[in-house]
Short mmCIF file of C-alpha atoms in Angstrom, two decimals:
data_model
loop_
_atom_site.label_atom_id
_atom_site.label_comp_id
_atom_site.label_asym_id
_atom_site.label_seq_id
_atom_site.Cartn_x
_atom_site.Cartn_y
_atom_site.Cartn_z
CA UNK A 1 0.00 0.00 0.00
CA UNK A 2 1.38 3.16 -1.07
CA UNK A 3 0.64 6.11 1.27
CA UNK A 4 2.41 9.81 0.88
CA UNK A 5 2.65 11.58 3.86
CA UNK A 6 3.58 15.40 3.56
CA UNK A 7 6.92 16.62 5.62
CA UNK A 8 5.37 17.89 8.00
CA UNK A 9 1.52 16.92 9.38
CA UNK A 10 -0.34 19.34 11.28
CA UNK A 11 -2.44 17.77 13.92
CA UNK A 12 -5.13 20.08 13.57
CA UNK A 13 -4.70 20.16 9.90
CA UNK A 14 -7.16 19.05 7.10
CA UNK A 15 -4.78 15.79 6.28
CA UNK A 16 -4.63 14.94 9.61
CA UNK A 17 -8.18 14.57 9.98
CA UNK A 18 -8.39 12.84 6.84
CA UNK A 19 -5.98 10.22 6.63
CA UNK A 20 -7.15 8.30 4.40
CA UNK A 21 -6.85 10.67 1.11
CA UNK A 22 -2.72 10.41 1.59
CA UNK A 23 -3.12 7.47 -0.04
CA UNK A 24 -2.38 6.82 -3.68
CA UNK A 25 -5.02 3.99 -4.54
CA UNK A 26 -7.59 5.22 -2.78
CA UNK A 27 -8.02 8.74 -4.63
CA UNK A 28 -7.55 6.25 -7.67
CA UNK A 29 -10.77 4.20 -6.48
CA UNK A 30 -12.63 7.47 -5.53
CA UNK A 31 -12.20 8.55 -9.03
CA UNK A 32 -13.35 5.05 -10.24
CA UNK A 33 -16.33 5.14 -8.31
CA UNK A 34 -16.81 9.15 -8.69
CA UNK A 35 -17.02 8.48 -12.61
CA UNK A 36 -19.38 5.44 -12.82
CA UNK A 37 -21.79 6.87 -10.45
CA UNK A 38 -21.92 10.01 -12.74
CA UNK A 39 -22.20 7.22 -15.95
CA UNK A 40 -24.90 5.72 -14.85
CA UNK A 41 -26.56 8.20 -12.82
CA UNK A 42 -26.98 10.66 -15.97
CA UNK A 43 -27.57 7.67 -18.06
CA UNK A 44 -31.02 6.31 -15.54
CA UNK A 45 -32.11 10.29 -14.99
CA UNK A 46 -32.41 9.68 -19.32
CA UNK A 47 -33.74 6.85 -19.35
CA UNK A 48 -36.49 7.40 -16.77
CA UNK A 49 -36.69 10.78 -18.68
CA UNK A 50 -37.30 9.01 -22.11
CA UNK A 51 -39.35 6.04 -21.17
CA UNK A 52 -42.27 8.70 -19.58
CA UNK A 53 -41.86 10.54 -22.43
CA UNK A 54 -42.62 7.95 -25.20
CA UNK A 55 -45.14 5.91 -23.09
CA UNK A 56 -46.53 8.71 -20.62
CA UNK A 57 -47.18 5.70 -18.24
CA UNK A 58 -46.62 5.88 -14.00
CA UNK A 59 -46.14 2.01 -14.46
CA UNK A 60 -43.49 2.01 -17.05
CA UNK A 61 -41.22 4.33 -14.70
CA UNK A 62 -41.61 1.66 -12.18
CA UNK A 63 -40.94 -1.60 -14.31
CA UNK A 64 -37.70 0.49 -15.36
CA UNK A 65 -36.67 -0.14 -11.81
CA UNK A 66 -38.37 -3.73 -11.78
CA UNK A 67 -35.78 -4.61 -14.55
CA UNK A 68 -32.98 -3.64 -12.37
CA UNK A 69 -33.98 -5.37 -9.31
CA UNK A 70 -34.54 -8.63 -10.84
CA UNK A 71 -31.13 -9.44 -11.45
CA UNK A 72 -29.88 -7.52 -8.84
CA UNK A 73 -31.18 -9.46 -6.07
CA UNK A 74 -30.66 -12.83 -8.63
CA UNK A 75 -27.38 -13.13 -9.10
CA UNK A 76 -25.92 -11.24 -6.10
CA UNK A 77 -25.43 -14.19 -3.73
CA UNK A 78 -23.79 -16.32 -6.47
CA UNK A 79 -21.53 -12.65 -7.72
CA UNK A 80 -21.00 -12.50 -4.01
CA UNK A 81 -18.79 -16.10 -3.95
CA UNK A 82 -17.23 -15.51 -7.41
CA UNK A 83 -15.78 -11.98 -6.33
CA UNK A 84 -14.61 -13.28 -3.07
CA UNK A 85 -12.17 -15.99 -5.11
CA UNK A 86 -11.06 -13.72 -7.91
CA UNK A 87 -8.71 -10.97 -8.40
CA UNK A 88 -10.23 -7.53 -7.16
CA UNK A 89 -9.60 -4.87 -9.51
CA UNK A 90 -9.75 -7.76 -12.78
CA UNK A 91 -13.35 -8.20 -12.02
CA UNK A 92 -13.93 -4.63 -11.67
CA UNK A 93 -12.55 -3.57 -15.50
CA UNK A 94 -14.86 -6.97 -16.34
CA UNK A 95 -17.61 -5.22 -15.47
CA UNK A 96 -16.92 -1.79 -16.35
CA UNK A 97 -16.81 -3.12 -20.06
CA UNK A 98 -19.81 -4.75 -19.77
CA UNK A 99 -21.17 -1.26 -18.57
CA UNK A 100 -19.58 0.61 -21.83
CA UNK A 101 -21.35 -2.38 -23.85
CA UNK A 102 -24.32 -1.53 -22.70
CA UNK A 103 -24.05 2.31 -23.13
CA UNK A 104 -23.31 2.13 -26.75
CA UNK A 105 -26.41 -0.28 -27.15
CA UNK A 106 -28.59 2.17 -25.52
CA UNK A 107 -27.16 4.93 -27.47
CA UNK A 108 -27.66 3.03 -30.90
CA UNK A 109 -31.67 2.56 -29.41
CA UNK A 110 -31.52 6.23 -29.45
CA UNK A 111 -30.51 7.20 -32.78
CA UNK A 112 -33.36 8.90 -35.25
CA UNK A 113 -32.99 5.87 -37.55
CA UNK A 114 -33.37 3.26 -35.05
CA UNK A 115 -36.71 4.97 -33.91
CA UNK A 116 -38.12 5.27 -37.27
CA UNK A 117 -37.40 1.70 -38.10
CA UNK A 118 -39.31 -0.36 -34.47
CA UNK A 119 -41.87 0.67 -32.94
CA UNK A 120 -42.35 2.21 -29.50
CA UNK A 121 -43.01 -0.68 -27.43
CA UNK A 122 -39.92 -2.64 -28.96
CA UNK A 123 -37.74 0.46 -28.10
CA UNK A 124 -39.14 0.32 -23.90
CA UNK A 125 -38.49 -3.74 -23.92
CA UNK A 126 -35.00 -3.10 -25.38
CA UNK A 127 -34.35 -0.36 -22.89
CA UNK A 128 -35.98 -2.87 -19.92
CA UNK A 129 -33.61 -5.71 -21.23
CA UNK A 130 -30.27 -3.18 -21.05
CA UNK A 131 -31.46 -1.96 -18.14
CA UNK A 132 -31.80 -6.01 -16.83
CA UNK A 133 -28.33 -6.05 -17.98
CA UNK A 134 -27.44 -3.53 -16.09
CA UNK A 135 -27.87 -4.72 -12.50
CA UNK A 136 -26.05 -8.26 -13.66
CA UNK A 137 -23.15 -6.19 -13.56
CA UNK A 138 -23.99 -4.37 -10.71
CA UNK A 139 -24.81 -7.21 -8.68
CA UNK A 140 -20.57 -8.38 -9.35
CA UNK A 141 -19.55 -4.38 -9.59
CA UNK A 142 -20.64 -3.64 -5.92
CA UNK A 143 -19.18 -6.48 -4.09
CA UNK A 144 -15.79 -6.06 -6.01
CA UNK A 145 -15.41 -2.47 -5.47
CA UNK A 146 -16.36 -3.27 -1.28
CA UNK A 147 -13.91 -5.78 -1.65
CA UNK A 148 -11.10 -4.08 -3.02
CA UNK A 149 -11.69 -0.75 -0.77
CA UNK A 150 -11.02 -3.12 2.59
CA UNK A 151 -7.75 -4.06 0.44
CA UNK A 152 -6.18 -0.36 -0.06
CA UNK A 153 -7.56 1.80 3.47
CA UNK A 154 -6.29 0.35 6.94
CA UNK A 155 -9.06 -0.13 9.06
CA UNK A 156 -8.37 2.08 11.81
CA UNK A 157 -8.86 4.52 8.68
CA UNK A 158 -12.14 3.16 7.25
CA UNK A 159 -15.02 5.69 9.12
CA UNK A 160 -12.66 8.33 6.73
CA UNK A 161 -12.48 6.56 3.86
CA UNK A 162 -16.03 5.84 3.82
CA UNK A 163 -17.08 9.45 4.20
CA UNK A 164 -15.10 10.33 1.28
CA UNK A 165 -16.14 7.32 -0.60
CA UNK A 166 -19.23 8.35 -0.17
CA UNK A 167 -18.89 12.00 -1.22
CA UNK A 168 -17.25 10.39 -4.14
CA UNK A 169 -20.99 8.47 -4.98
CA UNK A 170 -22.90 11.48 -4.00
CA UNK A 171 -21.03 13.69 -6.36
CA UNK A 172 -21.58 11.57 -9.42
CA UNK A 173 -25.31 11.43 -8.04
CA UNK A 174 -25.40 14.76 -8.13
CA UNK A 175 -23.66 16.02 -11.43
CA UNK A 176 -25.37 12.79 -13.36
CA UNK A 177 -28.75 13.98 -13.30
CA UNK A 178 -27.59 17.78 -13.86
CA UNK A 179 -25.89 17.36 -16.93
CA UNK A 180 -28.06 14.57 -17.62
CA UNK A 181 -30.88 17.77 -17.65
CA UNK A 182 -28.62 19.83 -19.65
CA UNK A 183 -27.87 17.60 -22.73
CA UNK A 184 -32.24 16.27 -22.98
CA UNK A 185 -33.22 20.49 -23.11
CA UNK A 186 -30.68 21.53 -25.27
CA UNK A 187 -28.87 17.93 -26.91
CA UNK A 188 -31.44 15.39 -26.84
CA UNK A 189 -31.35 12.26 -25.69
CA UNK A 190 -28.63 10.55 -28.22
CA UNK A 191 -25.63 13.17 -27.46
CA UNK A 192 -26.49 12.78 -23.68
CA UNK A 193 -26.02 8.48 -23.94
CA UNK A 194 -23.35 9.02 -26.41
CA UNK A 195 -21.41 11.40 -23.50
CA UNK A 196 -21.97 8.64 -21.24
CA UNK A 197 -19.98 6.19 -23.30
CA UNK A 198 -16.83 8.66 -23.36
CA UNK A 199 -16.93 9.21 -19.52
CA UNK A 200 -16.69 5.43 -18.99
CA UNK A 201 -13.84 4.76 -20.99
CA UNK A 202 -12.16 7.40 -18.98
CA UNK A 203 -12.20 5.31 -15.98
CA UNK A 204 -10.36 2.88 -17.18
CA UNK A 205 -7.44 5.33 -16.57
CA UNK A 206 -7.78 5.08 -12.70
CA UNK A 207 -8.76 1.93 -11.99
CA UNK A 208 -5.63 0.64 -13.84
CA UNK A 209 -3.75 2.70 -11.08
CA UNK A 210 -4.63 0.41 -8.81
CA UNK A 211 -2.03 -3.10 -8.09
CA UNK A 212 -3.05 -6.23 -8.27
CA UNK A 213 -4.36 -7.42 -5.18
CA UNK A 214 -3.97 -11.02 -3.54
CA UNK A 215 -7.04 -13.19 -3.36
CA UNK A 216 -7.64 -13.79 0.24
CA UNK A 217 -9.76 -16.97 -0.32
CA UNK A 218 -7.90 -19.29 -2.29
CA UNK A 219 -9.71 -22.58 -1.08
CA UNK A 220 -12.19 -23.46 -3.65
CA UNK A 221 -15.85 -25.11 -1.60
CA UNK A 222 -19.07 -25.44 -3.19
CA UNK A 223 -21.16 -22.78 -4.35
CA UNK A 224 -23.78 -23.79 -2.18
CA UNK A 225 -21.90 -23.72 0.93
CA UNK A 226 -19.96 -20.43 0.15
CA UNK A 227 -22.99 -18.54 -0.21
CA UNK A 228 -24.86 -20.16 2.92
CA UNK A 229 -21.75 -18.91 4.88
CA UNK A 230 -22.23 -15.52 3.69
CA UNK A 231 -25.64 -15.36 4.66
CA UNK A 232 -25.58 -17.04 7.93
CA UNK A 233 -22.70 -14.47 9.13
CA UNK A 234 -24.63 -11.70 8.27
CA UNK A 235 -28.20 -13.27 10.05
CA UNK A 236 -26.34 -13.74 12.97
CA UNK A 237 -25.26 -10.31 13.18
CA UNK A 238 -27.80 -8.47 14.56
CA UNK A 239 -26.57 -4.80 13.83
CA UNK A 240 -25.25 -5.53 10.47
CA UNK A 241 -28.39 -7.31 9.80
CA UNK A 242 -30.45 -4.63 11.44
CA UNK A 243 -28.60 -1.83 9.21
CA UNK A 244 -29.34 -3.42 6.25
CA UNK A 245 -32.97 -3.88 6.65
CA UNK A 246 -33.23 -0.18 8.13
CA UNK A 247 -32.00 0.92 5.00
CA UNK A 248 -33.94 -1.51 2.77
CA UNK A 249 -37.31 -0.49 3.99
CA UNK A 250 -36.59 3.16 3.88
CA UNK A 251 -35.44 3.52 0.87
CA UNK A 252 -38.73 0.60 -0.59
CA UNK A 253 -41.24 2.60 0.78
CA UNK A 254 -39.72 6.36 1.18
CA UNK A 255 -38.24 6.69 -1.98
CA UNK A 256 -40.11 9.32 -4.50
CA UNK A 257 -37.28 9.55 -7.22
CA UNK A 258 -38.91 7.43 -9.23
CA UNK A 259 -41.92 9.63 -9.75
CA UNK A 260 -40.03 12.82 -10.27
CA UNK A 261 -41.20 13.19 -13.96
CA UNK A 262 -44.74 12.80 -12.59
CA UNK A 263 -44.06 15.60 -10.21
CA UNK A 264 -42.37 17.79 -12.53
CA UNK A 265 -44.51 17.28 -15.47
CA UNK A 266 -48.35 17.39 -13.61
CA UNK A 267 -47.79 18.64 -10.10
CA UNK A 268 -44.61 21.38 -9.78
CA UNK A 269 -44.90 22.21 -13.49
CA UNK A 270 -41.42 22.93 -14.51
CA UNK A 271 -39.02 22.39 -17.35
CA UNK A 272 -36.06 19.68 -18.15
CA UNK A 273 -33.81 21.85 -16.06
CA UNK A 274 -36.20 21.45 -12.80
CA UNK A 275 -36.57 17.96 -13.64
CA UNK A 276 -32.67 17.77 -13.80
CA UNK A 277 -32.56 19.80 -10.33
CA UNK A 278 -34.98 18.00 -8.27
CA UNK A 279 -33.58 14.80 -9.41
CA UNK A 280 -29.94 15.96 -8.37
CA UNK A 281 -31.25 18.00 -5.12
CA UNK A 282 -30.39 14.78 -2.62
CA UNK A 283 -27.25 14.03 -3.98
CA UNK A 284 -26.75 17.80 -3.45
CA UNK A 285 -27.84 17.68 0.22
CA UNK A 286 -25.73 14.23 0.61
CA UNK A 287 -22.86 16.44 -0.90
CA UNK A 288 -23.36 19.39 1.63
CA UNK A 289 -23.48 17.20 4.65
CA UNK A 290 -20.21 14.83 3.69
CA UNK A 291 -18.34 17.92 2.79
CA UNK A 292 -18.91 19.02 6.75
CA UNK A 293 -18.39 15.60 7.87
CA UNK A 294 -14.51 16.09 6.26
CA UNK A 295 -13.90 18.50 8.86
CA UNK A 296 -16.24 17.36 12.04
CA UNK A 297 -15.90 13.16 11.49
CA UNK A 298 -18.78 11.28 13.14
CA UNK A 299 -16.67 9.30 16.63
CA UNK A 300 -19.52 9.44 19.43
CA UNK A 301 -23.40 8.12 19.08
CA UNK A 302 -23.50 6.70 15.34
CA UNK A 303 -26.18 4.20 16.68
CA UNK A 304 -28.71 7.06 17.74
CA UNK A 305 -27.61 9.46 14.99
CA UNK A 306 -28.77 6.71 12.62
CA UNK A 307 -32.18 6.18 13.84
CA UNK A 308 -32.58 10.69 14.12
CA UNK A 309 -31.55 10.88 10.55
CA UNK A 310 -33.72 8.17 9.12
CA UNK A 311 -36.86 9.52 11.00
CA UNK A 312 -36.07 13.28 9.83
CA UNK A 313 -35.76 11.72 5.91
CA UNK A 314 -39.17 10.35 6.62
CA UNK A 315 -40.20 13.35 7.83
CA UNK A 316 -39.08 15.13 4.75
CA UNK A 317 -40.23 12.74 2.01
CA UNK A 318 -43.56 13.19 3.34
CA UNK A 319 -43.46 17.28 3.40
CA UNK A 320 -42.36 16.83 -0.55
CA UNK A 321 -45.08 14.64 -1.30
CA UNK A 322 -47.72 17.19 -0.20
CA UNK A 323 -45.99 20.12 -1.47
CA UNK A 324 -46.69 21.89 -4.71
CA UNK A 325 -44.22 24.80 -4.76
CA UNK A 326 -40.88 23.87 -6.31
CA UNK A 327 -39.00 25.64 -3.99
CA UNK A 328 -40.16 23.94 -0.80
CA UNK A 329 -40.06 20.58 -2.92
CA UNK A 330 -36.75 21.65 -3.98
CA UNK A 331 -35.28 22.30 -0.33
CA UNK A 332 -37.32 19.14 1.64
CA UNK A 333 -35.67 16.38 -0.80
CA UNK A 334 -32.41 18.63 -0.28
CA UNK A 335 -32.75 18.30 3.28
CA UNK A 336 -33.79 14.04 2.61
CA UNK A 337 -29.87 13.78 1.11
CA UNK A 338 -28.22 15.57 4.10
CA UNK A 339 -29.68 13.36 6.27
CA UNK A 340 -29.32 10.13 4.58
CA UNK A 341 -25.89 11.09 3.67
CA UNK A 342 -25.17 10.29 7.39
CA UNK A 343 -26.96 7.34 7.75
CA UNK A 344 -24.98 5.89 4.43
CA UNK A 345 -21.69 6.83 6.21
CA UNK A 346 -22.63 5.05 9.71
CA UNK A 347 -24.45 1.74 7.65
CA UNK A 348 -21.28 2.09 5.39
CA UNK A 349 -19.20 2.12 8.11
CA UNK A 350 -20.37 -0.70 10.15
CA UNK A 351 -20.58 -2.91 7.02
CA UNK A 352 -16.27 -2.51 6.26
CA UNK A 353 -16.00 -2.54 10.67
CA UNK A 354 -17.98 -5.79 10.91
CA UNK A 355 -17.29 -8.03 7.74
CA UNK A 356 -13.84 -10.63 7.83
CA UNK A 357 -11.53 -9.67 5.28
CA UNK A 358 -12.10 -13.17 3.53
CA UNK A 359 -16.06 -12.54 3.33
CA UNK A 360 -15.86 -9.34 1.74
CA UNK A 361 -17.51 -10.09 -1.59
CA UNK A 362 -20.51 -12.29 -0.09
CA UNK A 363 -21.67 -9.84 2.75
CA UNK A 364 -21.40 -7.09 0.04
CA UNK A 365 -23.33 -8.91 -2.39
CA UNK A 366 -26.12 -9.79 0.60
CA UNK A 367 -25.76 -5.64 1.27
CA UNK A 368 -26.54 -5.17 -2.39
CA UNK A 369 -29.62 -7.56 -2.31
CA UNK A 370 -30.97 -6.25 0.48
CA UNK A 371 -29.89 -2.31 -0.06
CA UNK A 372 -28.62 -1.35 -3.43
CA UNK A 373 -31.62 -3.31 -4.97
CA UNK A 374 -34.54 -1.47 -2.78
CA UNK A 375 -33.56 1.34 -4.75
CA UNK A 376 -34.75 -0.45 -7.73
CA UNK A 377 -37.82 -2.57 -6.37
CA UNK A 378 -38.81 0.74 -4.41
CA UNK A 379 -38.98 2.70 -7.85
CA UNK A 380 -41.39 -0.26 -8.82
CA UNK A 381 -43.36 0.24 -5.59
CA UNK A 382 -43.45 3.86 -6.58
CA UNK A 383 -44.67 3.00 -9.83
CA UNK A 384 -47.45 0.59 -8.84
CA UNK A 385 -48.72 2.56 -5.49
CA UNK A 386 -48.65 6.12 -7.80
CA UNK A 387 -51.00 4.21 -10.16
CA UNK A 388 -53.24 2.80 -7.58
CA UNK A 389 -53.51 5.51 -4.90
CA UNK A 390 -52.17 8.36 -7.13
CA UNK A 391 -49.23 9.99 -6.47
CA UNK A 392 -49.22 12.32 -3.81
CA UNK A 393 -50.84 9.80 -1.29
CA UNK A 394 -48.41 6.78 -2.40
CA UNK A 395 -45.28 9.07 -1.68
CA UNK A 396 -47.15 10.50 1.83
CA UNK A 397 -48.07 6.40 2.40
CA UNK A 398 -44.69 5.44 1.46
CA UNK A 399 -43.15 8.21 4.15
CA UNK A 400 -45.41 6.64 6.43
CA UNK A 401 -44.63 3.44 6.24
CA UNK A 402 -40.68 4.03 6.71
CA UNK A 403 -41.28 6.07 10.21
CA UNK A 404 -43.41 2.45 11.45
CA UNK A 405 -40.22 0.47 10.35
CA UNK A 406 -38.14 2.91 12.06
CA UNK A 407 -39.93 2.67 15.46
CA UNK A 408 -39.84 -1.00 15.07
CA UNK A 409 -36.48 -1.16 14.81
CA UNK A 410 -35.32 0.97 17.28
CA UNK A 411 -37.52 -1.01 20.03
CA UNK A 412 -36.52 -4.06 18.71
CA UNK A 413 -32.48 -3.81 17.95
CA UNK A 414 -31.06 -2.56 20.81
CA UNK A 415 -27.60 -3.58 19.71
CA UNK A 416 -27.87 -1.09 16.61
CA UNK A 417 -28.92 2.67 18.58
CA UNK A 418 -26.07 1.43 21.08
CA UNK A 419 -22.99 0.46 18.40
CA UNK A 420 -19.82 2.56 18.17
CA UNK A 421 -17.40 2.89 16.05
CA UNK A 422 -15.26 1.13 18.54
CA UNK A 423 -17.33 -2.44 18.82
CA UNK A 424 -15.15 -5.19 18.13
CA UNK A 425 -15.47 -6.62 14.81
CA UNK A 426 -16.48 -10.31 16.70
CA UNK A 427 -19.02 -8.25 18.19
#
């Protein structure tokens, strides 16, 4: 591990506090993950974008997430044991070409010619099927980046690196959907996918910055078996456990992304570029908050400062849902990223503080089944309670919903309000 340390370290001083950005590889993964996030971020604010646009259907925006999920939560547990026995950063470039594959198929989709020659329906199962594609390489991308980020920080740095890691995500969350506004008002929808296949061939520059890292599982055992392991470790672990299904069900039923273009097209009444700006106003908040967090780390409480933020992104989903100024829905899913943006860093956290080194890539890939792919499955949700209830009362229901699994959990997981950052890792 290569780390650069400058002559002479101030122990008030901004490196001081953040440790973990003196080191080579990392700021090579944070640019790795920085640029994919942006990819594919501006490439699903198009696509959700599009698909409304040429079906003007509430259920289509949520079987765009549906064709995520599937795969997602499919083929994680078997990605999980496959990452775990191969070489890190090799399975990583795998799947970013896969990703760069599937950009310039999308983009092709796009094209004038292509739209004059299939019909509508053909183009939104082509763009479900990439889309499917899509979270088969998520479901190995995840657990290999988890994998190789407990390979490059120390752990007595990994509360840092996570915070950063995460500003690294939130950043791409945030710029993707910006630009992604800018090139559909005055591009279209072909130059912004095209742009997307340039920016991920850039990141094959960084992640090749990275060494070659050893494979800490050499011993070959069924598949079976491998991925039982993974499970039962993280069952039997209440707080890990407990974090993941916080998160989960939060983000299932309190999630309102999906139905942005429904907001901005029938209830806030504004343009691409509002579209572009509410969809990019929690990453913005998320940005805000881990920028602070740089200079004032989280160290005392992250078990109770958990449970406060979830409640207070509750709280704000469900002000947004009833709102019909822009402004106000602007600022409440602003103040909805601040405040997950702390949960992610304590959940984030306790995943890299709890997880064995040689488990890496199956607790990740149970973290993606359970976490990354409510994202996904809770766009669906959105989808199918906007066209039942209608949308304002399926976001309010949805907000709802997450405060009763909040209360639940808090009564109910002790061991999760009371963890530290200091808990053993047998814990």
């Amino acid at each position: 591990m290569k780390t650069d340390y400058p002559s002479s370290v101030d122990s008030s001083g901004f490196f001081y506090k953040n440790p973990a950005l003196k080191i080579k590889e990392f700021i090579a993964f944070l640019s790795t993950r920085f640029g994919l996030i942006f990819a594919l971020n501006m490439q699903s604010t198009i696509l959700y974008y599009w698909v409304y646009h040429i079906t003007n259907s509430k259920l289509s925006l949520g079987f765009v997430g549906l064709a995520e999920v599937i795969p997602a939560i499919g083929c994680s547990l078997f990605a999980g044991h496959f990452v775990d026995q191969s070489e890190k950063r090799k399975m990583v470039v795998k799947c970013l070409s896969g990703y760069l594959l599937t950009a310039i198929c999308l983009f092709l989709l796009a094209l004038p010619l292509t739209e004059k020659s299939i019909s509508t329906s053909l183009i939104v199962y082509l763009i479900y099927f990439f889309v499917f594609i899509g979270g088969i390489l998520r479901s190995f991308f995840s657990p290999s980046m988890f994998s190789l980020f407990g390979l490059i920080v120390p752990r007595e740095h990994f509360a840092n690196a996570t915070s950063w890691s995460s500003m690294s995500w939130q950043m791409g969350a945030v710029l993707g959907p910006l630009v992604a506004g800018i090139f559909i008002a005055f591009f279209g929808i072909p130059f912004g996918l095209v742009a997307i296949i340039f920016i991920i061939i850039l990141i094959y520059f960084p992640i090749f910055k990275i060494e070659i890292k050893p494979i800490l599982k050499r011993e070959k055992e069924p598949i079976l078996f491998s991925i039982k392991e993974g499970l039962k470790f993280v069952i039997q672990t209440p707080t890990l456990l407990a974090a993941q299904c916080l998160d989960m069900f939060s983000v299932l039923f309190g999630g309102a992304i999906a139905l942005l273009p429904v907001y901005q097209k029938e209830i806030l009444h504004v343009n691409e570029i509002g579209f572009g700006a509410l969809r990019a106003a929690p990453g913005i908040g998320a940005l805000l908050t881990l920028g602070l967090l740089a200079f004032l780390p989280l160290k005392t409480n992250p078990g109770n400062k958990l449970f406060i933020c979830i409640t207070g992104f509750a709280l704000s989903i469900i002000v947004f849902g009833i709102s019909t100024n822009f402004y106000l829905s602007f600022a409440m899913l602003l103040l909805s990223g601040m405040l997950d943006a702390v949960s992610v860093v304590i959940r984030s956290t306790i995943l890299q503080l709890v997880t064995p080194d040689a488990m890496r890539g199956r607790v990740s890939a149970v973290n993606t089944m359970f976490v990354s792919s409510s994202n996904e499955f809770g766009d669906f949700e959105s989808g199918v309670m906007a066209n039942w209830l209608g949308t304002v009362r399926a976001v309010v229901v949805g907000g709802c919903l997450t405060l009763g699994v909040i209360a639940f959990t808090f009564v109910k997981v002790p061991q999760l309000r009371n963890f530290t950052f200091d808990d053993k890792k047998e814990e």
